[in-house]
CSV table of C-alpha atoms in Angstrom, one decimal:
chain,number,residue,atom,x,y,z
A,14,MET,CA,25.6,-32.2,-41.9
A,15,ARG,CA,28.2,-30.6,-39.6
A,16,TYR,CA,27.3,-29.9,-36.0
A,17,TYR,CA,29.3,-27.8,-33.5
A,18,LEU,CA,27.9,-28.1,-29.9
A,19,ILE,CA,29.0,-26.1,-26.9
A,20,ALA,CA,28.2,-27.4,-23.4
A,21,GLY,CA,30.1,-26.0,-20.3
A,22,GLU,CA,28.8,-28.1,-17.4
A,23,PRO,CA,28.2,-31.8,-16.5
A,24,SER,CA,24.4,-31.5,-17.1
A,25,GLY,CA,25.1,-30.0,-20.5
A,26,ASP,CA,27.5,-32.8,-21.3
A,27,LEU,CA,24.8,-35.4,-20.5
A,28,HIS,CA,22.0,-33.7,-22.5
A,29,GLY,CA,24.4,-32.8,-25.3
A,30,ALA,CA,25.5,-36.5,-25.6
A,31,ASN,CA,21.9,-37.7,-25.7
A,32,LEU,CA,21.0,-35.1,-28.3
A,33,MET,CA,24.1,-36.2,-30.4
A,34,LYS,CA,22.8,-39.8,-30.3
A,35,GLY,CA,19.5,-38.6,-31.8
A,36,LEU,CA,21.3,-36.5,-34.4
A,37,LYS,CA,23.3,-39.5,-35.5
A,38,ALA,CA,20.1,-41.5,-35.7
A,39,HIS,CA,18.3,-39.0,-37.9
A,40,ASP,CA,21.4,-37.9,-39.9
A,41,PRO,CA,23.7,-40.9,-40.4
A,42,GLU,CA,26.3,-38.6,-42.1
A,43,ALA,CA,26.5,-36.3,-39.1
A,44,LYS,CA,29.9,-34.9,-38.3
A,45,PHE,CA,30.6,-33.4,-34.8
A,46,ARG,CA,32.9,-31.0,-33.2
A,47,PHE,CA,32.2,-29.8,-29.6
A,48,TRP,CA,33.1,-28.4,-26.2
A,49,GLY,CA,31.7,-30.7,-23.6
A,50,GLY,CA,32.8,-33.7,-21.6
A,51,ASP,CA,33.4,-37.4,-21.5
A,52,LYS,CA,29.8,-38.3,-22.4
A,53,MET,CA,29.8,-36.2,-25.5
A,54,ALA,CA,33.2,-37.6,-26.4
A,55,GLY,CA,31.7,-41.1,-26.1
A,56,VAL,CA,29.2,-40.3,-28.8
A,57,GLY,CA,31.1,-38.0,-31.1
A,58,GLY,CA,34.7,-39.3,-30.6
A,59,SER,CA,37.3,-38.0,-28.2
A,60,GLY,CA,39.3,-36.5,-31.1
A,61,ASN,CA,36.4,-34.1,-31.8
A,62,LEU,CA,36.4,-32.8,-28.2
A,63,ALA,CA,37.9,-29.3,-28.5
A,64,LYS,CA,37.6,-28.4,-24.8
A,65,HIS,CA,36.5,-30.2,-21.7
A,66,TYR,CA,34.0,-28.5,-19.4
A,67,LYS,CA,36.4,-29.0,-16.5
A,68,GLU,CA,38.5,-26.3,-18.0
A,69,THR,CA,35.6,-23.9,-18.6
A,70,SER,CA,33.4,-24.2,-15.5
A,71,PHE,CA,33.7,-21.0,-13.4
A,72,PHE,CA,30.9,-20.6,-10.8
A,73,GLY,CA,30.0,-17.3,-9.1
A,74,ILE,CA,30.9,-13.7,-9.8
A,75,VAL,CA,34.2,-13.9,-7.8
A,76,GLU,CA,35.5,-16.9,-9.7
A,77,VAL,CA,34.5,-15.3,-13.0
A,78,ILE,CA,36.3,-12.1,-12.3
A,79,LYS,CA,39.4,-13.9,-11.2
A,80,ASN,CA,39.4,-15.9,-14.4
A,81,LEU,CA,38.4,-13.1,-16.9
A,82,ARG,CA,41.7,-13.4,-18.8
A,83,THR,CA,41.2,-17.2,-19.2
A,84,ILE,CA,37.6,-16.8,-20.2
A,85,ARG,CA,38.5,-14.3,-22.9
A,86,ARG,CA,41.2,-16.5,-24.2
A,87,GLN,CA,38.8,-19.5,-24.3
A,88,MET,CA,36.2,-17.4,-26.1
A,89,LYS,CA,38.7,-16.5,-28.8
A,90,GLU,CA,39.8,-20.2,-29.1
A,91,CYS,CA,36.2,-21.3,-29.4
A,92,ARG,CA,35.5,-18.8,-32.2
A,93,GLN,CA,38.5,-19.8,-34.1
A,94,ASP,CA,37.7,-23.5,-33.8
A,95,VAL,CA,34.1,-23.0,-34.9
A,96,GLU,CA,35.2,-21.0,-37.9
A,97,ALA,CA,37.8,-23.7,-38.8
A,98,PHE,CA,35.1,-26.4,-38.6
A,99,ALA,CA,32.6,-24.5,-40.7
A,100,PRO,CA,29.5,-26.1,-39.2
A,101,ASP,CA,26.0,-26.1,-40.7
A,102,VAL,CA,24.7,-25.2,-37.3
A,103,LEU,CA,26.0,-24.1,-33.9
A,104,ILE,CA,24.1,-25.8,-31.1
A,105,LEU,CA,24.4,-24.1,-27.8
A,106,VAL,CA,23.5,-26.2,-24.7
A,107,ASP,CA,22.4,-24.1,-21.7
A,108,TYR,CA,25.6,-22.4,-20.2
A,109,PRO,CA,24.2,-18.9,-21.0
A,110,GLY,CA,27.1,-16.7,-19.8
A,111,PHE,CA,29.4,-18.1,-22.5
A,112,ASN,CA,26.9,-19.3,-25.0
A,113,MET,CA,24.9,-16.1,-25.4
A,114,LYS,CA,28.2,-14.3,-26.5
A,115,MET,CA,28.9,-17.2,-28.9
A,116,ALA,CA,25.3,-16.8,-30.3
A,117,ARG,CA,25.9,-13.1,-31.1
A,118,TRP,CA,29.3,-13.9,-32.8
A,119,ALA,CA,27.9,-16.8,-34.8
A,120,LYS,CA,24.9,-14.8,-36.0
A,121,GLU,CA,27.2,-11.9,-37.1
A,122,HIS,CA,29.3,-14.5,-39.0
A,123,GLY,CA,26.4,-16.1,-40.9
A,124,ILE,CA,26.4,-19.3,-38.8
A,125,ARG,CA,22.9,-20.8,-38.0
A,126,VAL,CA,22.3,-20.8,-34.3
A,127,PHE,CA,20.1,-23.4,-32.4
A,128,TYR,CA,19.8,-22.9,-28.6
A,129,TYR,CA,19.0,-26.1,-26.8
A,130,ILE,CA,17.8,-25.8,-23.2
A,131,ALA,CA,16.9,-22.1,-23.1
A,132,PRO,CA,18.5,-19.7,-20.6
A,133,LYS,CA,16.3,-19.2,-17.5
A,134,VAL,CA,15.4,-15.7,-18.5
A,135,TRP,CA,12.0,-16.1,-16.9
A,136,ALA,CA,13.7,-16.1,-13.5
A,137,TRP,CA,16.3,-13.4,-13.8
A,138,ARG,CA,18.3,-11.5,-16.4
A,139,GLU,CA,15.2,-11.0,-18.6
A,140,TRP,CA,17.1,-8.6,-20.7
A,141,ARG,CA,18.6,-11.7,-22.4
A,142,VAL,CA,15.3,-12.3,-24.1
A,143,LYS,CA,16.1,-9.5,-26.6
A,144,ALA,CA,19.4,-11.1,-27.4
A,145,ILE,CA,17.8,-14.5,-27.9
A,146,ARG,CA,15.3,-12.9,-30.3
A,147,LYS,CA,18.1,-11.2,-32.2
A,148,TYR,CA,20.8,-13.9,-32.3
A,149,VAL,CA,19.1,-17.3,-32.0
A,150,ASP,CA,17.5,-18.9,-35.1
A,151,GLU,CA,15.6,-21.6,-33.2
A,152,LEU,CA,15.0,-21.9,-29.4
A,153,PHE,CA,14.4,-25.4,-28.0
A,154,ILE,CA,12.8,-25.3,-24.5
A,155,ILE,CA,12.4,-28.1,-22.0
A,156,PHE,CA,9.8,-26.8,-19.5
A,157,PRO,CA,6.1,-26.7,-20.4
A,158,PHE,CA,5.5,-23.3,-18.8
A,159,GLU,CA,8.0,-21.8,-21.2
A,160,ARG,CA,5.6,-22.4,-24.0
A,161,ASP,CA,3.5,-19.5,-22.7
A,162,TYR,CA,6.4,-17.3,-21.6
A,163,PHE,CA,8.5,-16.9,-24.8
A,164,PRO,CA,5.7,-16.1,-27.3
A,165,LYS,CA,4.8,-13.1,-25.2
A,166,HIS,CA,8.3,-11.9,-26.0
A,167,GLY,CA,8.1,-12.5,-29.7
A,168,ILE,CA,9.9,-15.9,-29.8
A,169,ARG,CA,8.2,-19.1,-31.0
A,170,PRO,CA,10.0,-21.9,-29.1
A,171,ILE,CA,10.1,-25.6,-29.9
A,172,PHE,CA,9.0,-28.0,-27.1
A,173,GLU,CA,9.4,-31.8,-27.3
A,174,GLY,CA,9.5,-32.8,-23.7
A,175,ASN,CA,12.3,-32.8,-21.1
A,176,PRO,CA,15.6,-34.7,-21.7
A,177,LEU,CA,15.9,-35.1,-18.0
A,178,VAL,CA,13.2,-37.8,-18.3
A,179,ASP,CA,15.5,-39.7,-20.7
A,180,ALA,CA,18.5,-39.4,-18.3
A,181,ILE,CA,16.4,-40.8,-15.4
A,182,GLU,CA,14.8,-43.6,-17.5
A,183,ALA,CA,18.3,-44.6,-18.7
A,184,ARG,CA,19.4,-45.1,-15.1
A,185,ARG,CA,16.2,-46.3,-13.5
A,186,ALA,CA,16.6,-50.1,-14.1
A,187,SER,CA,20.2,-50.1,-12.7
A,188,LEU,CA,19.4,-48.2,-9.5
A,189,PRO,CA,19.8,-50.3,-6.4
A,190,SER,CA,17.1,-51.2,-4.0
A,191,PRO,CA,17.0,-49.4,-0.6
A,192,ASP,CA,18.5,-52.5,1.0
A,193,GLU,CA,21.3,-52.8,-1.5
A,194,PHE,CA,22.1,-49.1,-1.2
A,195,ARG,CA,22.4,-49.6,2.6
A,196,ARG,CA,24.7,-52.5,2.2
A,197,ARG,CA,26.9,-50.7,-0.3
A,198,HIS,CA,27.4,-47.7,2.0
A,199,ALA,CA,27.3,-49.5,5.4
A,200,LEU,CA,24.1,-47.7,6.5
A,201,ASP,CA,21.8,-48.9,9.2
A,202,GLU,CA,18.1,-49.9,8.9
A,203,ARG,CA,16.6,-46.5,9.6
A,204,PRO,CA,14.6,-44.8,6.7
A,205,ILE,CA,16.8,-42.6,4.6
A,206,VAL,CA,16.4,-38.9,4.0
A,207,ALA,CA,18.5,-37.6,1.1
A,208,LEU,CA,20.2,-34.2,1.4
A,209,LEU,CA,20.9,-32.4,-1.9
A,210,ALA,CA,22.8,-29.3,-0.8
A,211,GLY,CA,23.9,-28.1,-4.3
A,212,SER,CA,26.8,-28.7,-6.6
A,213,ARG,CA,28.7,-25.5,-5.9
A,214,ARG,CA,31.0,-24.6,-3.0
A,215,SER,CA,28.9,-21.5,-2.1
A,216,GLU,CA,25.6,-23.5,-2.1
A,217,ILE,CA,27.1,-26.2,0.2
A,218,LYS,CA,28.4,-23.5,2.6
A,219,ALA,CA,25.0,-21.9,2.8
A,220,ASN,CA,22.7,-24.9,2.9
A,221,LEU,CA,24.5,-27.8,4.5
A,222,PRO,CA,24.9,-26.3,8.0
A,223,LEU,CA,21.1,-25.9,8.1
A,224,MET,CA,20.6,-29.4,6.9
A,225,ALA,CA,22.9,-30.7,9.6
A,226,ASP,CA,20.9,-28.9,12.3
A,227,LEU,CA,17.8,-30.4,10.8
A,228,ALA,CA,19.2,-34.0,10.8
A,229,ARG,CA,19.8,-33.8,14.5
A,230,LYS,CA,16.1,-33.4,15.1
A,231,PHE,CA,15.4,-36.8,13.5
A,232,PRO,CA,17.3,-39.5,15.3
A,233,ASP,CA,15.0,-42.1,13.9
A,234,ARG,CA,16.1,-41.3,10.3
A,235,GLN,CA,19.5,-41.8,8.5
A,236,PHE,CA,20.5,-38.6,6.6
A,237,VAL,CA,22.7,-39.0,3.5
A,238,VAL,CA,24.3,-36.0,1.7
A,239,THR,CA,25.0,-36.5,-2.0
A,240,GLY,CA,28.4,-35.1,-3.0
A,241,VAL,CA,29.9,-34.4,-6.4
A,242,SER,CA,33.3,-35.5,-7.5
A,243,TRP,CA,34.6,-32.1,-8.6
A,244,LEU,CA,34.4,-30.8,-5.0
A,245,ASP,CA,36.7,-32.3,-2.3
A,246,ARG,CA,35.0,-34.3,0.4
A,247,SER,CA,36.4,-32.1,3.1
A,248,ILE,CA,34.1,-29.3,1.9
A,249,TYR,CA,31.2,-31.4,3.1
A,250,GLU,CA,32.8,-32.9,6.1
A,251,GLN,CA,33.4,-29.6,7.8
A,252,TYR,CA,29.7,-29.0,8.0
A,253,ILE,CA,28.4,-32.5,8.9
A,254,ALA,CA,30.8,-33.4,11.7
A,255,ASP,CA,29.0,-34.8,14.7
A,256,SER,CA,25.6,-34.6,12.9
A,257,GLY,CA,25.4,-38.3,12.0
A,258,ILE,CA,25.0,-37.4,8.3
A,259,ARG,CA,26.6,-39.9,5.9
A,260,TYR,CA,28.4,-38.8,2.7
A,261,VAL,CA,28.2,-40.5,-0.7
A,262,CYS,CA,29.8,-39.2,-3.9
A,263,ASP,CA,28.2,-39.1,-7.4
A,264,GLN,CA,25.3,-41.2,-6.2
A,265,THR,CA,22.4,-38.7,-6.4
A,266,TYR,CA,19.9,-40.9,-8.2
A,267,GLU,CA,21.0,-43.9,-6.2
A,268,THR,CA,20.4,-42.0,-2.9
A,269,LEU,CA,17.0,-40.7,-4.0
A,270,ALA,CA,15.9,-44.1,-5.2
A,271,ALA,CA,16.6,-45.4,-1.6
A,272,ALA,CA,15.1,-42.4,0.2
A,273,GLU,CA,11.9,-41.9,2.0
A,274,ALA,CA,12.1,-38.1,1.5
A,275,ALA,CA,14.6,-35.4,0.6
A,276,VAL,CA,15.6,-31.9,1.5
A,277,VAL,CA,16.8,-30.1,-1.7
A,278,THR,CA,18.2,-26.8,-2.7
A,279,SER,CA,16.5,-25.0,-5.6
A,280,GLY,CA,17.5,-25.9,-9.2
A,281,THR,CA,17.3,-29.0,-11.4
A,282,ALA,CA,17.6,-31.2,-8.4
A,283,THR,CA,14.0,-30.3,-7.3
A,284,LEU,CA,12.7,-31.7,-10.6
A,285,GLU,CA,14.9,-34.8,-10.6
A,286,THR,CA,13.7,-35.6,-7.0
A,287,ALA,CA,10.0,-35.3,-8.1
A,288,LEU,CA,10.5,-37.4,-11.2
A,289,LEU,CA,12.0,-40.1,-9.0
A,290,ASN,CA,8.8,-39.8,-6.9
A,291,VAL,CA,10.5,-38.7,-3.7
A,292,PRO,CA,8.6,-36.2,-1.5
A,293,GLU,CA,10.7,-33.2,-0.9
A,294,VAL,CA,11.2,-29.9,1.0
A,295,VAL,CA,13.0,-27.1,-0.8
A,296,VAL,CA,15.4,-25.2,1.5
A,297,TYR,CA,17.6,-22.4,0.2
A,298,ARG,CA,19.8,-20.0,2.3
A,299,THR,CA,20.9,-16.7,0.9
A,300,LEU,CA,21.9,-13.3,2.2
A,301,TRP,CA,19.2,-11.4,4.2
A,302,PHE,CA,18.9,-8.6,1.7
A,303,GLN,CA,18.4,-11.1,-1.2
A,304,VAL,CA,15.5,-12.6,0.7
A,305,LYS,CA,14.0,-9.2,1.0
A,306,LEU,CA,14.6,-8.3,-2.6
A,307,GLN,CA,13.3,-11.7,-4.0
A,308,PRO,CA,9.8,-10.5,-4.7
A,309,TYR,CA,11.2,-7.6,-6.7
A,310,VAL,CA,14.1,-9.3,-8.5
A,311,LEU,CA,12.7,-12.8,-9.3
A,312,LYS,CA,10.3,-12.7,-12.2
A,313,VAL,CA,8.4,-15.9,-11.3
A,314,PRO,CA,6.3,-16.8,-8.3
A,315,TYR,CA,8.3,-20.0,-7.3
A,316,VAL,CA,12.0,-21.1,-7.3
A,317,SER,CA,11.4,-24.8,-7.7
A,318,LEU,CA,10.9,-26.3,-11.1
A,319,VAL,CA,8.2,-28.6,-9.6
A,320,ASN,CA,6.0,-25.7,-8.7
A,321,LEU,CA,6.8,-23.7,-11.8
A,322,ASN,CA,5.7,-26.6,-14.1
A,323,LEU,CA,2.6,-27.4,-12.1
A,324,GLY,CA,1.7,-23.7,-11.8
A,325,ARG,CA,1.0,-24.0,-8.1
A,326,GLU,CA,2.8,-24.8,-4.8
A,327,SER,CA,3.2,-28.5,-4.5
A,328,VAL,CA,6.6,-28.6,-2.7
A,329,VAL,CA,7.2,-26.1,0.1
A,330,GLU,CA,9.9,-23.5,-0.6
A,331,ILE,CA,11.7,-22.2,2.4
A,332,ILE,CA,14.0,-19.3,1.4
A,333,GLN,CA,15.8,-17.7,4.4
A,334,SER,CA,19.0,-16.1,5.5
A,335,ASP,CA,19.4,-17.6,9.0
A,336,LEU,CA,19.8,-21.1,10.5
A,337,ASP,CA,16.3,-21.4,12.0
A,338,ILE,CA,15.0,-24.9,11.2
A,339,THR,CA,11.5,-24.6,12.8
A,340,ARG,CA,9.6,-24.5,9.5
A,341,ALA,CA,11.9,-27.0,7.8
A,342,GLU,CA,11.4,-29.5,10.6
A,343,ARG,CA,7.6,-29.1,10.5
A,344,GLU,CA,7.5,-29.5,6.7
A,345,LEU,CA,9.8,-32.5,6.6
A,346,ARG,CA,7.7,-34.3,9.2
A,347,ALA,CA,4.7,-33.6,7.0
A,348,ILE,CA,6.1,-35.6,4.1
A,349,LEU,CA,7.6,-38.6,5.9
A,350,THR,CA,5.6,-41.8,5.9
A,351,GLY,CA,2.3,-41.1,7.6
A,352,GLY,CA,2.7,-37.3,7.3
A,353,GLU,CA,-0.3,-35.2,6.3
A,354,LYS,CA,1.2,-33.9,3.1
A,355,ARG,CA,2.9,-37.0,1.7
A,356,GLU,CA,0.1,-38.6,-0.3
A,357,ARG,CA,-1.0,-35.3,-1.8
A,358,MET,CA,2.5,-34.6,-2.9
A,359,LEU,CA,2.9,-38.0,-4.5
A,360,ARG,CA,-0.4,-37.4,-6.5
A,361,ASP,CA,1.1,-34.0,-7.6
A,362,PHE,CA,4.2,-35.8,-8.8
A,363,ALA,CA,2.1,-38.2,-10.9
A,364,GLU,CA,0.5,-35.1,-12.5
A,365,LEU,CA,4.0,-33.6,-13.0
A,366,GLN,CA,5.1,-36.7,-14.9
A,367,ALA,CA,2.3,-36.2,-17.4
A,368,VAL,CA,3.0,-32.4,-17.7
A,369,ILE,CA,6.7,-32.9,-18.4
A,370,GLY,CA,6.1,-35.5,-21.1
A,371,ALA,CA,7.2,-39.0,-22.0
A,372,PRO,CA,10.7,-40.3,-22.5
A,373,GLY,CA,12.3,-39.8,-25.9
A,374,ALA,CA,12.6,-36.0,-25.8
A,375,SER,CA,16.3,-36.0,-26.8
A,376,ASP,CA,15.4,-38.0,-30.0
A,377,ARG,CA,12.4,-35.8,-30.8
A,378,PHE,CA,14.5,-32.6,-30.4
A,379,ALA,CA,17.2,-34.1,-32.7
A,380,ALA,CA,14.6,-35.1,-35.3
A,381,ARG,CA,13.2,-31.5,-35.3
A,382,MET,CA,16.7,-30.0,-35.7
A,383,VAL,CA,17.6,-32.3,-38.6
A,384,GLU,CA,14.2,-31.5,-40.2
A,385,LEU,CA,14.8,-27.7,-39.9
A,386,LEU,CA,18.3,-28.0,-41.3
A,387,LYS,CA,17.2,-30.0,-44.3
A,388,LYS,CA,14.5,-27.5,-45.1
A,389,GLN,CA,17.2,-24.8,-45.1
A,390,VAL,CA,19.4,-26.8,-47.5
A,391,ARG,CA,16.5,-27.2,-49.9
């Protein structure tokens, strides 16, 4: 069968690639065309990569508005390329701003639509549920709590686990020991606290100054911020000067594997940290009026995927607009070795592992997709 996949971010490239491996295993005659990145190209062939996500990633409303002409052109190019390839199915991988528009177009042109990694409509933009119901043939979800959410809105989703588990397990054996990590990055012997400040310029600007203030309160710990290669190092350095914080790039899992604890912004990183069994505090800075509006705008009781999947507060979420570190300092001390919350949090993470599911989700999702498509052919 012919599969056209669209992923617009690094995480989508990773999960798209793992899904493609599963599709090839269950459909040896599979032919691919895709928007994605190097990982998807490694599975489906670089000649089948129509557009790299580095050309399509626009973060934040200002960047989107500035690049509207480019986005419209890319949308047109994508539609033409899908039409020329004539796939049996269009598989949309997360990336809802672009992919929901492609879902509508594909449905209107008689192309079967699978959405892999559902848009987070349970958190915001709930109006997208109606569009999913109308334009998506099969919705594949990766969070257990979504199994209750979507049926309430007339959508029967498919859950086979979380592909993040596969991504972590694939890396786990090669992760360095804490001592080896220290040697590689010339760190001292103090216990390490990982700082995951986000992967977007706006997130780093908001969160890293607070994290730098926090690091100064713990001279007996070595703080390490995990950078990403698509942002210049100088973006981080301007906020961590004179704080003692060390910078590493594209080493998130390696840093977490060596860490005693972590301070994390909201997002997938909260779940990755927990699945790597590292106690964490979630700290997220935003504008004061957004803090005030949060109870009215956010459709769920928590912002971290750890708490959402457990259905209770396991990791503390500190959402604020200022640089006050009083609560963050208290909560971080509570999860360091000997802290009163550390062992309870680690027990919660063991429960989370069971809730999220075992490795092999990518393959199980692929098997379901192939099964559904074969039924259609019959």
